[in-house]
Coordinates of C-alpha atoms in Angstrom, one line a residue:
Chain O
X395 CA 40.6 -289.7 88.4
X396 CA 43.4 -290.5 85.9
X397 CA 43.2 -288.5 83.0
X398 CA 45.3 -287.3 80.2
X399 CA 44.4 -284.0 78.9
X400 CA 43.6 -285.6 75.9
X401 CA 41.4 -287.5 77.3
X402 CA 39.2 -284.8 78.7
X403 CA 36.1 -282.7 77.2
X404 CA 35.0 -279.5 78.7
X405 CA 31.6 -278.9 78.8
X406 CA 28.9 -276.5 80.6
X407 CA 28.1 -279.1 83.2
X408 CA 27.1 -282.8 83.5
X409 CA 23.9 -282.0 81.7
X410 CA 25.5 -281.1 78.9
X411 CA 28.1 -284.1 79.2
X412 CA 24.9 -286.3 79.1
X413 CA 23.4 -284.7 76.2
X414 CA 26.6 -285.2 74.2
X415 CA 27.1 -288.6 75.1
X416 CA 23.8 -289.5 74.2
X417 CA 24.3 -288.1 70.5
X418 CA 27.4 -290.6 70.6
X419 CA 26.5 -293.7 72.2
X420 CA 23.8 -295.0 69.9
X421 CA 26.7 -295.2 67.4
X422 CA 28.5 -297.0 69.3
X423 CA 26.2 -300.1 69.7
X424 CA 24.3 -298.6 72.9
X425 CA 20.8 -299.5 72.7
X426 CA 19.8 -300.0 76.5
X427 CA 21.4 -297.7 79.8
X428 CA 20.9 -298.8 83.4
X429 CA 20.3 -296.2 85.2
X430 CA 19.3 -296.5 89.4
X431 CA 16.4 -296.6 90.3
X432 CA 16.1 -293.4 92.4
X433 CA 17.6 -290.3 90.5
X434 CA 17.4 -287.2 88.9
X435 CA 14.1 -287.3 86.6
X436 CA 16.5 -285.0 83.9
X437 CA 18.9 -287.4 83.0
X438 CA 16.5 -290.1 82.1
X439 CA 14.6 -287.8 79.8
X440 CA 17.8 -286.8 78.1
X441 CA 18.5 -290.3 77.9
X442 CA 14.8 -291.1 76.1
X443 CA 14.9 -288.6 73.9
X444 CA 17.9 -290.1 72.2
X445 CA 15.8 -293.6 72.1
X446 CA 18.1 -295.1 74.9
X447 CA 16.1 -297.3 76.7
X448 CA 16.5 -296.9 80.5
X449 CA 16.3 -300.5 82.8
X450 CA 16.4 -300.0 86.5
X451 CA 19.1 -300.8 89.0
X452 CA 17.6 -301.4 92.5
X453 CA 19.5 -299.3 95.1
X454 CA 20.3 -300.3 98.5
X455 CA 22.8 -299.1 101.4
X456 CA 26.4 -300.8 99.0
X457 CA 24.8 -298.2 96.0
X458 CA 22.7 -300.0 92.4
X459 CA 22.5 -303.4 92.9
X460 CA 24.9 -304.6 90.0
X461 CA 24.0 -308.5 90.3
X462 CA 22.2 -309.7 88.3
X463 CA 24.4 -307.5 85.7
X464 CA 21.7 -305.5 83.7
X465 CA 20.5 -305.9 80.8
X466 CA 22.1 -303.1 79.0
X467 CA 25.5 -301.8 77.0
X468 CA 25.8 -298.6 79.6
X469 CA 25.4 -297.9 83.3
X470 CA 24.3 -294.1 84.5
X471 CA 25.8 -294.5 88.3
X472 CA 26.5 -292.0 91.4
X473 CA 29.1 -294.2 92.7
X474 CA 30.4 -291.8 95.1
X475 CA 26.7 -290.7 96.7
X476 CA 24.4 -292.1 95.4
X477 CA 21.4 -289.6 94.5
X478 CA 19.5 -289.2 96.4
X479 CA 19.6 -291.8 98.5
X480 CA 22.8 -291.4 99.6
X481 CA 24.8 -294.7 100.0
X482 CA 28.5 -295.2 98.8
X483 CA 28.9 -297.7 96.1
X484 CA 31.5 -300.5 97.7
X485 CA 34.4 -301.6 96.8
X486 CA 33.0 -305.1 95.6
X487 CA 30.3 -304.0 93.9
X488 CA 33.1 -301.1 92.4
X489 CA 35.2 -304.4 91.1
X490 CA 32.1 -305.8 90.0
X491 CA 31.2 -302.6 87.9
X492 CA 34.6 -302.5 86.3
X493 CA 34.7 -306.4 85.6
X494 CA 31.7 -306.0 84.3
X495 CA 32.5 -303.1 81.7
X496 CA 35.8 -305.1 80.8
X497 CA 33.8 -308.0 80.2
X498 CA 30.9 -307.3 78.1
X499 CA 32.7 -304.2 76.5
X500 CA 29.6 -302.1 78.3
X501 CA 30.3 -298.4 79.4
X502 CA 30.1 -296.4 82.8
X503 CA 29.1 -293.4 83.0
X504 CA 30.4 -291.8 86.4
X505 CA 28.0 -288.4 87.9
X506 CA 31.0 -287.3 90.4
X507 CA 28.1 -284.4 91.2
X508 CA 29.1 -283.8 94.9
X509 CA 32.2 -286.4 95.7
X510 CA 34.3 -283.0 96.8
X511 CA 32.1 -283.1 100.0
X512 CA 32.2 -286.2 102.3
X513 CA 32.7 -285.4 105.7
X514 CA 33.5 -288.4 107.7
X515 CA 36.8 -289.6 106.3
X516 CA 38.6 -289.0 103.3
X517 CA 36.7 -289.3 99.7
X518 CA 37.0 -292.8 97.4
X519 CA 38.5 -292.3 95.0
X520 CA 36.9 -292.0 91.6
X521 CA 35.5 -295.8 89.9
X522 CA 37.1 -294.4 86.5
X523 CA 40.5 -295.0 88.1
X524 CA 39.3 -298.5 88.7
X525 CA 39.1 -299.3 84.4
X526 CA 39.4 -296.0 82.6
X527 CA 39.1 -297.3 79.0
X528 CA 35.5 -298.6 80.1
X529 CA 34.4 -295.6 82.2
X530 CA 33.2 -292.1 81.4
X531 CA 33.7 -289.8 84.5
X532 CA 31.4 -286.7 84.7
X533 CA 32.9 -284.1 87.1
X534 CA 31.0 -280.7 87.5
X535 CA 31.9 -277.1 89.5
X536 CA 28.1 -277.1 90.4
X537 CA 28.5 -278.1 93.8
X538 CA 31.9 -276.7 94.4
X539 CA 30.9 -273.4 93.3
X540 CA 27.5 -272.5 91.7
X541 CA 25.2 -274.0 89.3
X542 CA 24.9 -270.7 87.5
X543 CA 28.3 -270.9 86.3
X544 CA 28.5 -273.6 83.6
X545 CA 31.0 -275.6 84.0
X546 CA 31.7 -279.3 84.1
X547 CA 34.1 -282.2 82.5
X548 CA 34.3 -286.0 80.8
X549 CA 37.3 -288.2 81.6
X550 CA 36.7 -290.1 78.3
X551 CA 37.8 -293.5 77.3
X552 CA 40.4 -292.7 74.3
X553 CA 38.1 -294.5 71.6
X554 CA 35.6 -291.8 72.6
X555 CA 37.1 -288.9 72.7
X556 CA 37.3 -287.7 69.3
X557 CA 33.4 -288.0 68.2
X558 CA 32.5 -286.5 71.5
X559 CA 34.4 -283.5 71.0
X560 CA 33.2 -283.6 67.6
X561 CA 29.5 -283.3 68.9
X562 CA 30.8 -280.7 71.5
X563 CA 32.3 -278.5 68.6
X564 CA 28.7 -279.0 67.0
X565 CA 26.6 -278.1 69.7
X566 CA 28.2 -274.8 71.1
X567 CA 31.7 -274.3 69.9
X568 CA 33.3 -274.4 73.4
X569 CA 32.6 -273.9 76.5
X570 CA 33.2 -270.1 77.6
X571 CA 36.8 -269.4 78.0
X572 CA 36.3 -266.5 80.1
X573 CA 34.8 -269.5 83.0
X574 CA 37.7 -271.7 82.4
X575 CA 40.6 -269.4 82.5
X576 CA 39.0 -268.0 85.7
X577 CA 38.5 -271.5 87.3
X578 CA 42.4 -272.7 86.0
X579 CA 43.5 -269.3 87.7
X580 CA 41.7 -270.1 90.7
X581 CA 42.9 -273.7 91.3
X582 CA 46.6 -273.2 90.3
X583 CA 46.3 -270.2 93.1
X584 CA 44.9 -272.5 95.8
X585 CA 42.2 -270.1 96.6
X586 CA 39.7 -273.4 94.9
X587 CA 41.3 -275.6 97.3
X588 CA 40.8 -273.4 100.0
X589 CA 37.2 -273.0 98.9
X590 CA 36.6 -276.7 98.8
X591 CA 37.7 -277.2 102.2
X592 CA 35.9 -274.1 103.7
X593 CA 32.8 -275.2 102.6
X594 CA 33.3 -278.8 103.5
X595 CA 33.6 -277.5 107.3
X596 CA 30.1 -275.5 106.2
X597 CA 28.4 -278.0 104.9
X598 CA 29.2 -280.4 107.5
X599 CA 28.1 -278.2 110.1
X600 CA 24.9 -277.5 108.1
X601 CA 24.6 -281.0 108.3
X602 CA 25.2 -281.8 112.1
X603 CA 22.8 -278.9 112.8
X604 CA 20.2 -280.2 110.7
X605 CA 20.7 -284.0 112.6
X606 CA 20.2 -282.2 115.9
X607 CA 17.5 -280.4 114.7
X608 CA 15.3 -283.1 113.8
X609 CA 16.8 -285.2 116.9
X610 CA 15.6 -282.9 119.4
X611 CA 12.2 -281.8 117.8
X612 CA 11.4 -284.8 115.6
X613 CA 12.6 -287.8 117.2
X614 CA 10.8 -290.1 115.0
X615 CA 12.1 -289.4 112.0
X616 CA 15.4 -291.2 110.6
X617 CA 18.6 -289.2 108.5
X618 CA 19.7 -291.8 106.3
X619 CA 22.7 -292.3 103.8
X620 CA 27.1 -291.7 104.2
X621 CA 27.8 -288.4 105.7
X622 CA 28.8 -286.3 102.5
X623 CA 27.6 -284.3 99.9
X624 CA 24.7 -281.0 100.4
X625 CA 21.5 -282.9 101.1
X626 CA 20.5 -285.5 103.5
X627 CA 17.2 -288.1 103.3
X628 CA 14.8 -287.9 106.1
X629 CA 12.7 -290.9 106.5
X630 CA 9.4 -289.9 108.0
X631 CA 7.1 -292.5 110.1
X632 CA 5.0 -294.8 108.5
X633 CA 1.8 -293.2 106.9
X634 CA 2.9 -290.1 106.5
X635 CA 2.6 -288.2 103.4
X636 CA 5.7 -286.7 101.7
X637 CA 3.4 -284.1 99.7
X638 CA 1.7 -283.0 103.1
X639 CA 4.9 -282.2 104.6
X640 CA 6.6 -281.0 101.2
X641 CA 3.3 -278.3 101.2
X642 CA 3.6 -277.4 104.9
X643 CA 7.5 -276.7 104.5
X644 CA 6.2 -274.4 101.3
X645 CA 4.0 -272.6 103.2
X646 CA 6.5 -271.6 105.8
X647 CA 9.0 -270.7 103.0
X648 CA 11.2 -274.0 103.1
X649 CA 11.7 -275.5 99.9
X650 CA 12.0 -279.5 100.5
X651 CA 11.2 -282.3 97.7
X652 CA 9.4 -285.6 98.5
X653 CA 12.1 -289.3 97.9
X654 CA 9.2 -289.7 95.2
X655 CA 9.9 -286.8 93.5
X656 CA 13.3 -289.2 92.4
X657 CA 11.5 -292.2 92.7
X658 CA 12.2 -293.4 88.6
X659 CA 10.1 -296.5 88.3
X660 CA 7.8 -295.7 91.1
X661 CA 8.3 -294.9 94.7
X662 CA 8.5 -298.5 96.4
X663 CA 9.9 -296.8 99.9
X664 CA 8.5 -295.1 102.8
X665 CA 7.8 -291.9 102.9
X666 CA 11.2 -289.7 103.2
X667 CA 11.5 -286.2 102.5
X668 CA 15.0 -284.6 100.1
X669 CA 16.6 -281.9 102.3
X670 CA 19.2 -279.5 100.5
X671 CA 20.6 -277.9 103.2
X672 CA 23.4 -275.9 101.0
X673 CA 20.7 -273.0 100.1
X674 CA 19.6 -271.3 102.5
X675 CA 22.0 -268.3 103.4
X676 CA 24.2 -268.7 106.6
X677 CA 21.9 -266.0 108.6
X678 CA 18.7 -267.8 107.5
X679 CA 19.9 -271.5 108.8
X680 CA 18.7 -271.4 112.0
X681 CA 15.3 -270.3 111.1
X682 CA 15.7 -272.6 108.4
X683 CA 15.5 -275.5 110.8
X684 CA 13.5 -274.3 113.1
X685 CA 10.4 -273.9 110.2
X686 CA 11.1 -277.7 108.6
X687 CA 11.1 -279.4 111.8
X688 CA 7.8 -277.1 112.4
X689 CA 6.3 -278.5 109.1
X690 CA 7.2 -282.2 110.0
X691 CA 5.9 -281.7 113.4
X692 CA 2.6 -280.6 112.2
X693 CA -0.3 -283.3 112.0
Chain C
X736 CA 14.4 -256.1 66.6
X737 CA 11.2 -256.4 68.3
X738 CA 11.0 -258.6 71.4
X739 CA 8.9 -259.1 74.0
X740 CA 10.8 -261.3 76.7
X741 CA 8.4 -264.1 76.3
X742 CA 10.2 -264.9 73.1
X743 CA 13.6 -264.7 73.8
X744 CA 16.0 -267.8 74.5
X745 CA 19.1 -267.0 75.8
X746 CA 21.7 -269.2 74.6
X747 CA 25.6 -269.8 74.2
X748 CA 25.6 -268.3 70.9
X749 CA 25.0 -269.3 66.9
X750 CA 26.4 -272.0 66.9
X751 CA 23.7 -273.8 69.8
X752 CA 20.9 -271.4 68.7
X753 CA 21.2 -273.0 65.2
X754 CA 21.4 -276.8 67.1
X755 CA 18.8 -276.0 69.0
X756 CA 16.8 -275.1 65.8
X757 CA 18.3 -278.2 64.2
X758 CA 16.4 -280.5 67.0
X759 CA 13.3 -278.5 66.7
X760 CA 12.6 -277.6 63.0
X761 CA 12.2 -281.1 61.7
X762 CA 9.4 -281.5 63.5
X763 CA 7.9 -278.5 62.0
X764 CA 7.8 -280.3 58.7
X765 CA 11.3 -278.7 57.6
X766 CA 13.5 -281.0 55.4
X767 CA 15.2 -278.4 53.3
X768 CA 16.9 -275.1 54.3
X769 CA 18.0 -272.6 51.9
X770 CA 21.4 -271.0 52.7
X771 CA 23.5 -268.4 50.5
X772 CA 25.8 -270.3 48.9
X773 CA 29.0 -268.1 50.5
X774 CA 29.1 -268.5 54.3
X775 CA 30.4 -270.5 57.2
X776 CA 30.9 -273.9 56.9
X777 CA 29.9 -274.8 60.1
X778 CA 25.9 -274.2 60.4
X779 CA 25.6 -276.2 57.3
X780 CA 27.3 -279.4 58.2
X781 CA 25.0 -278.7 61.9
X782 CA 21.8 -278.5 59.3
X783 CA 22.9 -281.6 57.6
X784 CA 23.7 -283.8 60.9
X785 CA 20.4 -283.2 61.7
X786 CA 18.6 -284.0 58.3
X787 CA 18.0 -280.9 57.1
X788 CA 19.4 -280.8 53.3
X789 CA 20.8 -277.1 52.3
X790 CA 19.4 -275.9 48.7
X791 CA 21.8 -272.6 48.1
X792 CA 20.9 -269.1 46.9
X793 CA 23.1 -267.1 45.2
X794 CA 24.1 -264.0 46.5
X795 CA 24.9 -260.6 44.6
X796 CA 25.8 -257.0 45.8
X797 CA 22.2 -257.0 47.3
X798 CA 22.6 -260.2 49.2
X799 CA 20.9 -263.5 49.0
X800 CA 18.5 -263.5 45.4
X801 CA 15.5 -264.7 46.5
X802 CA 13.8 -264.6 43.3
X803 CA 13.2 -267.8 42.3
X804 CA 11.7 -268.3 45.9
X805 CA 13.6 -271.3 47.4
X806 CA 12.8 -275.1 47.2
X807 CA 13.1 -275.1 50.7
X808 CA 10.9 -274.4 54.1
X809 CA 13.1 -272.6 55.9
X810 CA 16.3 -270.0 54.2
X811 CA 19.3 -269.3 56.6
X812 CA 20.1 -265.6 55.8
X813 CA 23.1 -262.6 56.6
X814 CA 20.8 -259.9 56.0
X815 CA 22.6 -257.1 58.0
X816 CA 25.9 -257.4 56.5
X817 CA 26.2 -261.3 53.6
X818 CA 29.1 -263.2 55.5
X819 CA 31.1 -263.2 53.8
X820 CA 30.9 -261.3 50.9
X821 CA 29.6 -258.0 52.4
X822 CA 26.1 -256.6 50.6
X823 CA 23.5 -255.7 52.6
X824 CA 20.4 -257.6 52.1
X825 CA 17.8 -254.7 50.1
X826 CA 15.1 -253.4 51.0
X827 CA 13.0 -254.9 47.7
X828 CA 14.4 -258.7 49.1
X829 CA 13.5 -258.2 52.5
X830 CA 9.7 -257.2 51.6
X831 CA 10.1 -260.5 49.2
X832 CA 11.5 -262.6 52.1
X833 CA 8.3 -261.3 54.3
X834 CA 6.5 -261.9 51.7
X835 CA 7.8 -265.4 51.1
X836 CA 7.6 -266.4 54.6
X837 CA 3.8 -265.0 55.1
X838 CA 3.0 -266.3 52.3
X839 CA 4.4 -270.2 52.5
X840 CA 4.7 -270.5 56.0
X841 CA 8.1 -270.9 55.8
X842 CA 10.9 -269.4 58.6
X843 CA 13.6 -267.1 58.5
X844 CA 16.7 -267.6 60.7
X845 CA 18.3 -264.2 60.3
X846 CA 22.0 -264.3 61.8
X847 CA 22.7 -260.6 62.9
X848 CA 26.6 -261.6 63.8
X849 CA 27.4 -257.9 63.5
X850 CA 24.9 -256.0 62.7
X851 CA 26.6 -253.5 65.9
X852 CA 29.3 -252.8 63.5
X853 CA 28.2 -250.7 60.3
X854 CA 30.9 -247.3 59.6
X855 CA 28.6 -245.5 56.2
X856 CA 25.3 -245.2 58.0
X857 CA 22.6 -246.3 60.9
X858 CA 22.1 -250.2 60.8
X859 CA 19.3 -250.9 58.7
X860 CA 16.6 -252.6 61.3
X861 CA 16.1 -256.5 61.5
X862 CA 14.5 -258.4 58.7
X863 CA 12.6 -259.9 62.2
X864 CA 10.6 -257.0 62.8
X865 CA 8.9 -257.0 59.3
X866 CA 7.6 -260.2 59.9
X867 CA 8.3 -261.4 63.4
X868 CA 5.8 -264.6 63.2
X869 CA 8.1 -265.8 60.6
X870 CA 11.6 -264.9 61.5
X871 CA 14.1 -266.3 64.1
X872 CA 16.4 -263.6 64.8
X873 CA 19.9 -264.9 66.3
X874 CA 22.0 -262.2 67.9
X875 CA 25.4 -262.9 69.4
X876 CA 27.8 -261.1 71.9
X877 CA 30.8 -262.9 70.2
X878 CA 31.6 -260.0 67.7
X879 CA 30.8 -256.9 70.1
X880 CA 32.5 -258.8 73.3
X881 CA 34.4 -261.6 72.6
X882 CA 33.8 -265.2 71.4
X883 CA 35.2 -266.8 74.2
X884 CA 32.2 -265.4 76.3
X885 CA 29.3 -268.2 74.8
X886 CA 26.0 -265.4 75.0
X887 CA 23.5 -265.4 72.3
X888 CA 19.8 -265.0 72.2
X889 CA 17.4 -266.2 69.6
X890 CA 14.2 -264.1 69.1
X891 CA 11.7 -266.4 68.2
X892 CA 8.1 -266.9 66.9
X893 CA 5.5 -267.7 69.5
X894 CA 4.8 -271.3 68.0
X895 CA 8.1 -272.2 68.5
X896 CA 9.6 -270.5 71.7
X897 CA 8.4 -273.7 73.8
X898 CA 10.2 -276.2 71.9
X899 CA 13.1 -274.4 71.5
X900 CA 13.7 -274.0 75.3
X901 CA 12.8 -277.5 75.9
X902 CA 15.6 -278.0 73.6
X903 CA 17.8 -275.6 75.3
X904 CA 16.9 -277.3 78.7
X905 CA 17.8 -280.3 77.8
X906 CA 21.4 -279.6 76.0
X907 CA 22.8 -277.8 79.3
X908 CA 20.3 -276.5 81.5
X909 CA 20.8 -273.4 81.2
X910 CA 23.0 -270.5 80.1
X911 CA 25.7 -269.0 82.8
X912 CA 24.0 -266.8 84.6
X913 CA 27.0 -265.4 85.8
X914 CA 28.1 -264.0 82.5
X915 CA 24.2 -263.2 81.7
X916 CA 23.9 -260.6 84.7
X917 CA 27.4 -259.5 83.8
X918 CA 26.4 -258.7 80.3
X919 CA 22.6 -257.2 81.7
X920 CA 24.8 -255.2 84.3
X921 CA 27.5 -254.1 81.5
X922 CA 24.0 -253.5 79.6
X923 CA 22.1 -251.3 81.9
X924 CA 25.7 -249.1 83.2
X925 CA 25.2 -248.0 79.7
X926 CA 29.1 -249.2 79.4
X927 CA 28.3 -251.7 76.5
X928 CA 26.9 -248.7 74.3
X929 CA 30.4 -247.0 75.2
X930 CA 32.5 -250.0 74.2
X931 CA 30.4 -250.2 70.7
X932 CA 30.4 -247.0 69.8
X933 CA 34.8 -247.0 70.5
X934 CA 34.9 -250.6 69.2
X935 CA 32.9 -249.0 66.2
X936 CA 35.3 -246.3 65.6
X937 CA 38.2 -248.3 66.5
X938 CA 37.2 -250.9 63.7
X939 CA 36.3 -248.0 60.9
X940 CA 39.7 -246.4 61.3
X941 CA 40.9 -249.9 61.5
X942 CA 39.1 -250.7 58.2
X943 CA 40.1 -247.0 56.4
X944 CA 44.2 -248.3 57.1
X945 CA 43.3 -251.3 55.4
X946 CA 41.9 -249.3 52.1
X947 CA 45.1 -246.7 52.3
X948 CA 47.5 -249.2 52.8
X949 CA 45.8 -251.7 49.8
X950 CA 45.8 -248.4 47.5
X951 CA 49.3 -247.5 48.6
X952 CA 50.7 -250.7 47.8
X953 CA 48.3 -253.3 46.1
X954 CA 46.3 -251.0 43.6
X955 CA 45.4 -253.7 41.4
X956 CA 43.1 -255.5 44.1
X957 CA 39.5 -254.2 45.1
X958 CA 37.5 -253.8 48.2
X959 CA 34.1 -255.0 48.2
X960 CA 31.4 -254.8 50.3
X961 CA 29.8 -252.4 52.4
X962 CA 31.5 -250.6 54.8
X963 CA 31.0 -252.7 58.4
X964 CA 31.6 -255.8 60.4
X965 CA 35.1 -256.8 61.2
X966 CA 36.4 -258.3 57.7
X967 CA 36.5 -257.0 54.3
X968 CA 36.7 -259.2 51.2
X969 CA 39.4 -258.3 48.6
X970 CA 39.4 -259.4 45.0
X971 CA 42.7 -260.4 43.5
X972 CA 44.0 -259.7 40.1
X973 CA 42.6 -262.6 37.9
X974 CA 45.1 -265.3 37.9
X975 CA 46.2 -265.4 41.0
X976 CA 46.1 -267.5 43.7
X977 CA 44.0 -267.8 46.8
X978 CA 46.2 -270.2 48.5
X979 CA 49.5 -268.7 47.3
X980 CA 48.7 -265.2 49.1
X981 CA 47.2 -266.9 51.8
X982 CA 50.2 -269.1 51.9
X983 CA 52.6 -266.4 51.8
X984 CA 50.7 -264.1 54.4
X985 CA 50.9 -266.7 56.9
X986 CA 54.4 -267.2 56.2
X987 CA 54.6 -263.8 57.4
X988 CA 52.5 -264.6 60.9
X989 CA 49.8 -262.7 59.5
X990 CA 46.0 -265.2 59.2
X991 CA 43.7 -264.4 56.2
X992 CA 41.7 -267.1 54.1
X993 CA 40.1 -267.4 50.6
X994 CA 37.1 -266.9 49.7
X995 CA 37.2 -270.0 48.5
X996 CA 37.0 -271.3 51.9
X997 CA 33.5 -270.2 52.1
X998 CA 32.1 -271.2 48.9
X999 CA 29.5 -273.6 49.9
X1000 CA 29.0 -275.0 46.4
X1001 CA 32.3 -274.4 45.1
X1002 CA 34.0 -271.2 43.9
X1003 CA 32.9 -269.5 41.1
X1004 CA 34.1 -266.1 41.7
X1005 CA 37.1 -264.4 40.9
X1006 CA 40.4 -265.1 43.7
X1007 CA 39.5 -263.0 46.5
X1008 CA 40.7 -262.9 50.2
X1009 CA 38.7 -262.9 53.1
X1010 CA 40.7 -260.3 55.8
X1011 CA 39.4 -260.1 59.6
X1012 CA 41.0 -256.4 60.7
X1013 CA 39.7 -257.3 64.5
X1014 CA 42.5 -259.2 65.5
X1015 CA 45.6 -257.8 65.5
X1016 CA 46.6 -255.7 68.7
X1017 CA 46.6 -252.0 67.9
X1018 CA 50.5 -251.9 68.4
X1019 CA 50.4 -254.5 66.3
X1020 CA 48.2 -253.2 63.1
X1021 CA 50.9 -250.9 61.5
X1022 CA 53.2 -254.0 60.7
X1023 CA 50.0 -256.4 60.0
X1024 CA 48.9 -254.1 57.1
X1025 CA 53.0 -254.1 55.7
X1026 CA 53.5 -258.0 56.3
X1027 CA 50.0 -258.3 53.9
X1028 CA 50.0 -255.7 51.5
X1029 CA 53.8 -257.6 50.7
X1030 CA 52.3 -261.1 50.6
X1031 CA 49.9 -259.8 48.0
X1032 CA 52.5 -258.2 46.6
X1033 CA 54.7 -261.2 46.2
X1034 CA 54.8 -262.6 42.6

């Protein structure tokens, strides 16, 4: 990400971020945002209540389908992992994205929600970088360190900068000062970068267990998407039922989500379960596993 | 303040309670607010970004006159402690606010922003519990803690608790709960009693040093308001200047304002400053109270 400090707006996470931008972009000519067509259900309701209009980028294993270019003056995208079907947007499409934006003066809104955490070879590097006075990036500490502490950030084009902090200022003042002193005091120390990287090792372990897992006890099921980020898609076999399984894993104390949960314009896919396999506590793992590969078993 | 959890929404202070309130109340059939016609700036350029136009009370020594009853359906009142002029709102008004409210169906947001802090005598209760159907009651850690920790709660009428934590969703998801359990930990220890009642004493003595050292050396000017909160307002001589003293004060690295910077529908009172004794360091107070007392001073 290049960015100026004057360039950047705290807020208390990307749902704020959203929230803000969405009091700002109607002014700015923004009628209609693509968003992908598998996602987080939030956003788009965010997005509706402002009277953007969402139109639906397919997704397939390059990311949102950017050609044809949609019909819209904004893009929602998950460039680096797409949610939550995990692909990596590629370079071409990247260079169409950006040539895009320049072109039509449109606007790209970045979710960078988990790009800290890709575990097969070193991260791409943000699509901001790529045209930053076209792209808004949206980086969060959710993932890196806890949902429960608020704390997130815009890379903003220069032309918006000043009525989004306006709208910031409006809605909540600032963001807590207490948070951001303690996160600036724990980057410049290291201690974040040493975080970052410990739980990358975690994660990716989580996530190798979890492939073995289903390997050895549910051969018939397929991990799909890049090997990054803190949840994994499961496709299941053909005719199964995401809810039935989704139930079973909630009886045995395992909470999973169905793809359709994220399916935006209806769920046009097989039948695939969500895993987050960040939650459950280092001790529980194991039995973790051993429950949701008992739930998919089940018939 | 009576509250049953079930109408509590825990936000990141005034300023988002009252934007929350802003996305909700307009579609309660609110279109005018009444607000006293000395106070912050801010809140009423949030009420008028989101439609709602302000009709202004005046306010005397026993707060907000609320006889004529506002043209309005919803009044934006300091009961505890008239930011910033200092009356407490009486006893007769607060019955005729109930009453009001009862009575028309409109709502009363009652900003307690330091209603902790009162040196003469026990708080008088919440305007909220006299009619708590009727009455939003916004409390705030910002003056007891610090307002760079964003924690404030809205007590709210049943009718309108669900809207306003759809709203709250949908802004930012949620408040840190890492500084929430800090504060219900700091809570529960019993240590935030302790730091109130020391802060209390500490900002009493704090306010006293102010009234010797005025007397001492600026006996033409007057202290006005009741004795509590974290500011006091003093009335200048007639003739002077607000913006000279305030000029001259900050010449000397010492931050007051004028009233004048809270008039809301312009100044009609006499010159008067408007001095926060919170700020300065202790080490630092003795030499605060000099540097101001020979700004006002200064001819």
């Amino acid at each position: 990400v290049r960015a100026s400090p004057d360039r950047i707006v705290v807020c208390t996470g990307f749902t704020q971020g959203l929230a803000l931008l969405c009091q700002v972009l109607p002014g700015t000519g923004v009628t209609r945002i693509a968003v992908e067509e598998y996602g987080q259900p939030g956003p788009v309701r965010t997005l509706a209540a402002a009277g953007l209009a969402p139109a639906m980028l397919s997704v397939d294993d390059r990311g949102a389908v950017l050609d044809p270019a949609p019909d819209a003056e904004a893009m929602l995208l998950t460039p680096a992992h797409q949610f939550p079907l995990g692909a990596v947007l590629s370079p071409q499409r990247r260079a169409d994205a950006a040539r895009w934006a320049a072109g039509t003066g449109g606007l790209i809104i970045e979710d960078d929600y988990d790009g800290e955490f890709r575990y097969d070879r070193q991260p791409v590097g943000a699509l901001q970088a790529l045209a930053p006075d076209h792209v808004v990036y949206a980086g969060t500490a959710s993932k890196t360190l806890a949902p429960g502490l608020r704390l997130g950030w815009l890379v903003l084009p220069a032309r918006l900068v000043g009525a989004v902090a306006e709208a910031k200022a409006m809605a909540d003042g600032q963001t807590s000062s207490l948070e951001q002193l303690t996160l600036a005091e724990f980057i410049t120390s290291g201690a974040y970068d040493r975080h970052v990287r410990r739980q990358r090792l975690d994660y990716r372990r989580r996530r190798d267990r979890l492939i073995g897992a289903l390997a050895r006890h549910v051969p018939d099921v397929r991990l799909t998407g890049i090997a990054a980020g803190l949840h994994a898609v499961v496709e299941l076999p053909a005719g199964r039922s995401e809810r039935q399984v989704v139930a079973r894993a909630a009886a045995r104390g395992v909470a999973i989500e169905g793809l359709g949960d994220y399916a935006l314009r209806g769920h046009t896919r097989g039948p695939a379960l969500v895993i987050g396999y960040a939650s459950p506590p280092s001790h529980a793992y194991t039995t973790a596993l051993a429950r949701l590969t008992a739930a998919i078993q089940d018939q």
